[in-house]
Coordinates of C-alpha atoms in Angstrom, one line a residue:
Chain V
M1 CA 124.0 111.7 110.1
K2 CA 125.0 109.5 107.9
E3 CA 128.3 109.2 106.3
L4 CA 129.9 107.2 103.6
S5 CA 133.8 107.1 103.5
V6 CA 135.8 107.7 100.3
K7 CA 137.5 104.9 100.7
E8 CA 134.3 102.7 101.0
L9 CA 132.8 104.7 97.7
F10 CA 136.0 103.8 95.8
E11 CA 136.1 99.9 96.8
K12 CA 132.2 99.1 96.2
K13 CA 132.5 101.2 92.7
K14 CA 136.7 100.9 91.6
K15 CA 135.1 98.6 88.7
D16 CA 131.6 100.0 87.7
F17 CA 133.1 103.6 87.4
A18 CA 136.5 102.4 86.0
L19 CA 138.2 104.4 88.7
S20 CA 142.0 104.5 90.0
V21 CA 143.3 106.5 92.6
I22 CA 145.7 109.4 91.8
T23 CA 146.9 110.7 95.3
Q24 CA 148.7 108.3 97.8
P25 CA 146.1 105.5 99.3
R26 CA 146.0 107.6 102.8
T27 CA 143.9 110.6 101.1
L28 CA 141.0 107.9 101.1
N29 CA 140.2 108.6 104.5
N30 CA 138.0 111.6 104.3
T31 CA 133.9 111.0 104.6
I32 CA 131.2 111.8 102.2
S33 CA 128.1 113.5 104.0
E34 CA 126.1 115.1 101.3
A35 CA 124.3 113.0 98.1
Q36 CA 124.5 116.1 95.8
L37 CA 127.6 116.5 93.5
N38 CA 129.4 119.8 92.4
R39 CA 131.1 120.7 89.7
P40 CA 133.3 123.6 90.9
G41 CA 133.4 126.1 87.9
M42 CA 132.4 129.0 90.1
A43 CA 134.9 128.1 92.5
L44 CA 138.0 127.9 90.1
A45 CA 137.0 130.9 88.7
G46 CA 137.5 132.4 92.0
Y47 CA 134.0 133.0 93.2
L48 CA 133.9 130.9 96.5
D49 CA 131.0 132.5 98.5
R50 CA 128.8 130.1 97.8
F51 CA 131.3 127.0 97.4
S52 CA 129.5 124.0 97.8
Y53 CA 132.4 122.5 99.3
K54 CA 131.3 119.7 101.2
R55 CA 129.8 117.6 98.4
V56 CA 131.9 115.2 96.3
Q57 CA 133.5 117.3 93.6
M58 CA 133.8 116.7 89.8
L59 CA 136.3 117.5 87.1
G60 CA 135.5 117.0 83.6
E61 CA 137.2 118.0 80.2
T62 CA 135.8 121.8 80.6
E63 CA 137.4 122.3 84.2
I64 CA 140.4 120.5 83.1
S65 CA 140.9 122.7 80.1
Y66 CA 140.3 125.9 82.2
L67 CA 142.9 125.1 84.6
Q68 CA 145.4 125.4 81.3
T69 CA 144.7 128.5 80.8
F70 CA 146.6 129.9 84.4
S71 CA 149.7 130.2 85.3
D72 CA 151.7 128.1 87.5
D73 CA 151.6 130.3 90.4
A74 CA 147.9 131.8 89.8
L75 CA 147.1 128.1 89.7
Y76 CA 148.4 126.7 92.9
E77 CA 147.1 130.0 94.8
R78 CA 143.7 129.2 93.7
L79 CA 143.8 125.5 94.4
K80 CA 144.8 125.9 97.3
E81 CA 142.3 128.4 98.3
M82 CA 140.0 125.9 97.2
F83 CA 141.2 123.0 99.1
E84 CA 140.9 124.6 102.4
Y85 CA 137.7 124.5 102.6
G86 CA 138.0 120.5 103.4
I87 CA 136.6 119.1 100.0
P88 CA 135.9 115.7 100.6
C89 CA 137.3 114.3 97.2
I90 CA 137.6 115.0 93.8
F91 CA 136.4 112.7 90.8
I92 CA 138.3 113.6 87.5
T93 CA 136.5 112.1 84.6
K94 CA 137.7 110.6 81.0
G95 CA 140.9 109.6 82.7
L96 CA 141.8 112.9 81.7
S97 CA 145.7 113.9 83.6
V98 CA 145.1 116.5 86.2
P99 CA 148.1 119.4 86.7
H100 CA 151.1 118.3 89.1
Q101 CA 150.3 121.3 91.3
M102 CA 146.7 119.8 91.9
E103 CA 148.4 116.5 92.6
Y104 CA 151.0 117.8 95.1
L105 CA 148.4 120.2 96.9
A106 CA 145.9 117.0 97.2
N107 CA 148.6 115.1 98.9
E108 CA 149.5 117.4 101.0
M109 CA 146.1 118.4 102.4
N110 CA 144.7 114.7 102.4
I111 CA 142.1 115.3 99.4
A112 CA 141.8 112.0 97.5
L113 CA 142.1 112.7 93.3
I114 CA 140.0 110.0 91.8
S115 CA 140.4 109.1 88.2
S116 CA 137.0 107.6 86.0
R117 CA 137.7 106.7 82.5
L118 CA 134.2 107.4 82.5
T119 CA 132.5 110.3 80.5
T120 CA 131.6 113.4 82.7
E121 CA 127.8 112.7 82.0
K122 CA 127.5 109.3 82.6
L123 CA 129.4 109.3 85.7
A124 CA 127.6 112.1 87.2
L125 CA 124.7 110.3 86.4
N126 CA 125.6 106.9 88.2
L127 CA 127.6 108.7 91.1
S128 CA 124.8 110.7 92.1
Q129 CA 122.1 107.9 91.7
Y130 CA 124.4 105.8 94.1
L131 CA 124.9 108.7 96.4
R132 CA 121.0 109.4 96.4
N133 CA 120.3 105.6 97.1
Y134 CA 123.3 105.7 100.1
F135 CA 121.7 108.7 101.4
A136 CA 117.7 108.2 101.0
P137 CA 115.8 107.9 104.0
K138 CA 115.7 104.1 105.0
R139 CA 113.7 102.8 107.9
S140 CA 112.7 99.2 109.2
L141 CA 108.7 98.1 109.7
H142 CA 107.4 95.1 111.3
G143 CA 105.7 93.3 108.3
T144 CA 106.0 90.8 105.4
L145 CA 106.4 92.2 102.1
V146 CA 105.1 89.7 98.6
D147 CA 105.0 90.7 95.4
V148 CA 101.6 89.2 94.2
F149 CA 100.9 89.3 90.5
G150 CA 103.3 91.9 90.2
V151 CA 102.3 94.2 93.1
G152 CA 104.4 94.6 95.8
I153 CA 101.9 94.4 98.6
L154 CA 102.9 95.0 102.4
I155 CA 101.3 92.9 105.0
T156 CA 101.2 94.2 108.5
G157 CA 99.5 93.6 111.9
S158 CA 100.0 92.8 115.2
S159 CA 102.4 89.7 116.4
G160 CA 100.8 86.3 116.3
I161 CA 98.1 87.8 113.8
G162 CA 99.5 85.7 110.5
K163 CA 101.3 87.5 108.1
S164 CA 104.4 85.0 108.0
E165 CA 101.2 82.2 107.3
C166 CA 99.1 84.4 104.6
A167 CA 102.8 84.7 103.0
L168 CA 103.5 81.5 103.2
D169 CA 100.2 80.9 101.4
L170 CA 100.6 83.0 98.6
V171 CA 104.3 81.7 98.2
E172 CA 102.8 78.2 97.6
R173 CA 100.1 80.0 95.0
G174 CA 103.0 80.9 93.2
H175 CA 103.7 84.5 94.5
R176 CA 106.9 85.9 95.7
L177 CA 108.5 86.7 99.0
I178 CA 111.0 89.7 99.5
A179 CA 111.0 90.1 103.3
D180 CA 109.4 88.4 106.2
D181 CA 109.0 89.7 109.9
L182 CA 111.3 92.9 108.6
V183 CA 110.9 95.0 106.0
K184 CA 113.5 97.5 105.0
I185 CA 111.9 100.7 103.7
T186 CA 113.9 102.9 101.3
L187 CA 112.5 106.1 99.7
Q188 CA 113.2 106.0 96.2
N189 CA 112.3 108.9 93.4
N190 CA 109.2 108.7 95.8
T191 CA 108.5 105.3 95.3
L192 CA 108.9 102.7 98.4
M193 CA 111.3 100.5 98.1
G194 CA 111.1 97.2 100.0
T195 CA 114.2 94.9 101.0
P196 CA 115.0 92.3 103.6
A197 CA 116.0 94.3 106.9
R198 CA 118.8 91.4 106.8
D199 CA 120.7 90.4 104.4
A200 CA 120.4 86.4 105.2
G201 CA 118.4 84.2 103.0
W202 CA 114.2 83.9 103.0
F203 CA 114.0 82.1 106.4
M204 CA 110.7 82.3 108.1
E205 CA 108.9 81.9 111.4
I206 CA 106.2 79.5 111.5
R207 CA 104.1 79.4 114.7
G208 CA 104.3 75.5 116.2
V209 CA 106.7 74.6 113.3
G210 CA 110.1 77.1 114.1
I211 CA 112.3 78.3 111.5
V212 CA 111.8 77.3 107.6
D213 CA 113.7 78.0 104.4
I214 CA 111.5 79.6 102.0
E215 CA 114.3 79.9 98.9
R216 CA 115.1 75.9 99.5
M217 CA 111.3 74.6 99.8
F218 CA 110.0 76.7 97.1
G219 CA 113.1 77.6 94.7
I220 CA 114.3 80.7 93.0
Q221 CA 111.2 81.6 91.6
A222 CA 110.0 82.1 95.2
V223 CA 111.9 84.8 96.5
R224 CA 112.7 88.3 95.1
L225 CA 115.6 91.1 96.6
R226 CA 113.8 93.7 96.1
K227 CA 110.2 95.3 95.2
Q228 CA 108.1 98.4 95.1
I229 CA 105.5 98.6 98.0
E230 CA 102.1 99.8 96.1
V231 CA 99.8 99.0 99.2
Q232 CA 99.7 97.8 102.4
V233 CA 96.9 95.0 103.9
E234 CA 96.5 95.6 107.3
L235 CA 95.5 92.3 109.5
M236 CA 93.2 92.7 112.4
P237 CA 91.2 90.7 114.7
W238 CA 87.8 90.8 113.4
R239 CA 86.0 93.3 116.0
D240 CA 81.9 94.2 116.2
N241 CA 82.1 97.8 116.2
M242 CA 84.8 98.3 113.5
D243 CA 83.6 100.2 110.6
Y244 CA 85.5 97.7 108.0
E245 CA 84.8 99.3 104.1
R246 CA 81.9 97.7 102.2
I247 CA 82.0 99.5 99.4
G248 CA 85.1 100.5 98.7
L249 CA 84.5 103.7 96.9
K250 CA 86.8 105.6 99.9
N251 CA 90.2 105.1 99.9
N252 CA 92.0 104.7 103.4
W253 CA 96.1 106.1 103.0
S254 CA 98.9 104.7 104.8
S255 CA 101.9 107.6 104.8
I256 CA 105.3 106.0 104.9
H257 CA 108.5 108.4 104.4
G258 CA 106.0 110.9 102.9
V259 CA 104.8 108.4 100.3
N260 CA 100.8 107.7 100.3
I261 CA 99.8 104.2 99.6
P262 CA 96.4 102.7 99.8
V263 CA 95.7 100.8 103.1
I264 CA 93.5 98.0 103.5
Y265 CA 92.2 97.2 106.9
L266 CA 91.1 93.6 106.5
P267 CA 89.6 91.7 109.6
V268 CA 91.1 88.1 109.8
S269 CA 88.6 85.2 111.5
P270 CA 89.3 81.4 111.5
G271 CA 88.4 80.0 108.6
K272 CA 88.5 82.6 106.4
N273 CA 91.1 82.2 103.4
V274 CA 93.0 85.8 103.3
S275 CA 95.4 84.9 101.0
V276 CA 92.7 84.7 97.9
I277 CA 91.5 88.3 99.4
I278 CA 94.8 89.8 98.8
E279 CA 95.1 88.3 95.3
V280 CA 92.1 90.1 94.9
I281 CA 93.4 93.0 96.3
S282 CA 95.9 93.0 94.0
M283 CA 94.0 92.2 90.7
N284 CA 91.7 95.7 91.9
H285 CA 94.6 97.6 92.3
I286 CA 96.1 96.6 88.7
L287 CA 92.5 97.2 87.6
K288 CA 92.5 100.7 89.5
T289 CA 95.7 101.7 88.2
F290 CA 94.4 100.8 84.3
G291 CA 92.0 103.3 85.2
Y292 CA 89.0 100.7 86.0
D293 CA 87.2 101.2 89.5
A294 CA 84.2 98.5 90.4
A295 CA 83.2 100.1 93.0
E296 CA 82.7 103.0 90.6
A297 CA 81.1 101.2 88.0
Y298 CA 78.8 99.9 90.3
T299 CA 77.5 102.8 92.3
R300 CA 77.0 104.4 88.7
R301 CA 74.5 101.2 87.2
L302 CA 73.3 101.7 90.2
K303 CA 72.2 105.2 90.0
E304 CA 71.0 104.8 86.4
E305 CA 68.5 102.0 87.9
I306 CA 67.6 104.2 90.8
K307 CA 66.5 107.1 88.1
R308 CA 64.9 104.6 86.1
Q309 CA 62.9 103.3 88.9
S310 CA 62.0 106.9 89.9
R311 CA 60.4 107.7 86.3
R312 CA 58.3 104.9 87.0
N313 CA 57.1 106.2 90.7
R314 CA 56.1 109.6 89.3
Chain S
M1 CA 58.3 90.3 114.7
Q2 CA 57.5 94.0 114.1
Q3 CA 56.9 95.8 110.5
K4 CA 57.0 99.0 109.2
E5 CA 56.2 101.0 106.2
I6 CA 58.1 103.6 104.8
T7 CA 58.7 105.7 101.4
V8 CA 62.0 106.6 100.4
T9 CA 62.1 110.4 100.4
N10 CA 65.6 111.4 99.7
K11 CA 66.3 112.8 96.2
L12 CA 69.0 110.0 94.5
G13 CA 67.4 107.2 96.6
L14 CA 69.1 104.1 97.9
H15 CA 72.4 104.7 96.1
A16 CA 75.5 103.9 97.5
R17 CA 76.5 105.6 101.0
P18 CA 72.5 105.7 102.2
S19 CA 72.5 101.8 101.4
A20 CA 76.0 101.6 103.6
L21 CA 74.8 103.3 106.3
L22 CA 71.4 101.3 106.6
V23 CA 73.4 98.2 106.6
K24 CA 75.8 99.5 108.9
T25 CA 73.2 100.9 111.3
A26 CA 71.1 97.2 110.6
N27 CA 74.3 95.9 112.0
N28 CA 74.4 97.2 115.5
F29 CA 71.5 95.4 116.3
R30 CA 70.7 91.7 117.1
S31 CA 67.6 91.3 115.3
E32 CA 67.4 90.3 111.8
L33 CA 66.1 93.1 109.1
H34 CA 64.4 91.9 106.0
I35 CA 63.5 94.7 103.5
I36 CA 60.7 94.0 100.9
M37 CA 59.9 96.4 97.9
D38 CA 57.2 94.9 95.2
D39 CA 57.8 91.1 95.0
V40 CA 61.7 91.2 96.1
E41 CA 62.8 90.7 99.6
V42 CA 66.5 91.3 100.6
N43 CA 68.4 90.8 103.8
G44 CA 69.0 94.4 105.4
K45 CA 72.0 93.2 106.6
S46 CA 73.7 92.8 103.1
I47 CA 74.7 95.7 101.5
M48 CA 74.5 94.1 97.9
G49 CA 71.1 92.8 98.7
V50 CA 70.1 96.6 99.9
M51 CA 71.6 97.9 96.6
T52 CA 70.2 95.7 94.4
L53 CA 66.5 97.2 95.4
A54 CA 67.5 100.3 93.4
A55 CA 64.6 102.2 95.3
A56 CA 64.0 105.6 94.0
R57 CA 62.5 108.5 95.7
G58 CA 59.1 107.4 96.4
S59 CA 59.3 103.8 96.1
R60 CA 57.4 102.0 99.2
L61 CA 59.3 99.8 100.9
V62 CA 58.7 97.2 104.2
L63 CA 61.1 96.1 107.1
Q64 CA 60.6 93.7 109.0
A65 CA 62.3 93.1 112.0
D66 CA 62.8 89.9 113.8
G67 CA 64.2 89.5 117.2
V68 CA 65.0 90.9 120.9
D69 CA 65.7 94.4 119.6
E70 CA 63.3 94.5 116.5
D71 CA 61.6 97.6 118.1
Y72 CA 65.0 99.9 118.2
L73 CA 66.2 98.4 114.9
L74 CA 62.6 99.3 113.3
E75 CA 62.9 103.0 115.0
E76 CA 66.6 103.7 114.2
I77 CA 66.1 102.5 110.6
A78 CA 62.8 104.8 110.0
K79 CA 64.6 107.3 111.7
L80 CA 67.5 107.0 108.4
F81 CA 64.5 107.5 106.1
E82 CA 62.9 110.4 107.8
S83 CA 66.3 112.2 107.7
N84 CA 66.9 111.2 104.3
F85 CA 70.4 110.0 105.4
S86 CA 71.4 113.4 106.0
E87 CA 71.6 114.3 102.3
D88 CA 69.3 116.8 101.2

C-alpha cells in the first residue's frame, strides 16, 4: 500500500497551497494512505460511527465557527474523542485561527494542524487532485511513447524490433518524444497518462551506435514531459499465417489499467517505412475521433455500387 | 493454368467481409489468382483489387489460378462462393 508522509506533502505543496504548520514540526511525521478528503462535520457533532479518520481532514469556516458554539470542556472532550482515532493531519483553510484546546490536543496527540490561506473550495480541489494523482495506479511498460500530430502513440514490440529507431525517425520528422524504452503509465480520470519512467532526460539507445541525447540533438521542440496515450502500435515480425487487418472495420483493443485503447498490430519487414505508417495511423485516428471512418465510408460506397450492379444483373 | 467460372450467389455480393475472406484464403496458397469480371481483371490476393469489382449477386466471374497448387486454390475459392461466404 502506497503511503505519503504529511511532511512530504507539506514540503512539496507549501508554496502552491500557501501552507504553514500551527503545531510543532514533529507532528508532521504521520503518513497518509488514502486519496480522499474528509470534512468532519458529523464527527464534530458527535456522530463518530462512520468517521473516516484515515483520511486527511479539512476544516473550513463552517466547522471552525461551529466549534465556537461549544463550551471549553465540551470542546476538549469532543476533539479528544475524535483525535483518538488516529487522524493523519488536519488542514484549516482561509488562514483561520483554531481554538487553543485544539492546538494543545493536536500537539499532545501528534496530529499536524496545517493552515492554508486558500479558500476551502480551492484547497479541497487542489489537495484532492494532488492526492488522487499521488495514489493513482501506476505501472511501467516496455515501449516508446511519441506524440505524433498531437496523438500519443505507444509503440510496443519485442526487444530489437526497432521501436527506438522508429521513434528517432518520427522525431526527425518533427514529432515529439516522451519516453523511450520504459514508459510510466498513470491512470488519470479514466485516461492513460504517459511519462518517462526515469526523470533523466531524453536519452535513447540506438543499436550499433550506443546512447544518444535526443534533446541535445533535436532541441526542446523534439521532446515532451507527458502525453495522454491514445493508440498502441505493436510492431511485430512479419508472419505468413498472421491475420493482419486488411480493411480496418474491426478494432482491436488493448487494456491498460482497465482503460481500452485501440491497438494496431503492425508487421515490420526490411525496407518498410514504419514511421510514415505511424503518421497515417495518427491521422486516421484523428479522423475517426472527428467522426470520419475511411473503412466505413469505403465499404458504404462499395455496397451502393454492388446494389447498382445487382440491378443490372436482374 | 487452371480456370473456373462461377456465379456470385450470396445476397450482398462481394462486399468488404467476403472480399477479405477471399483474399485471405488466396494468400494461403503459392499460386497466383486472377479474377476476371466482364473486361476487368484483378489480382485475387489484393483486397482493393477484389473490392474494385463490386461483384453483385448474379455476377459471373472467371477465376484463373496459376502455380504449383492451382487446383487446391480454385477448389477452396469455389467452396467459399458455394457456401455464400457463410453469410445467408
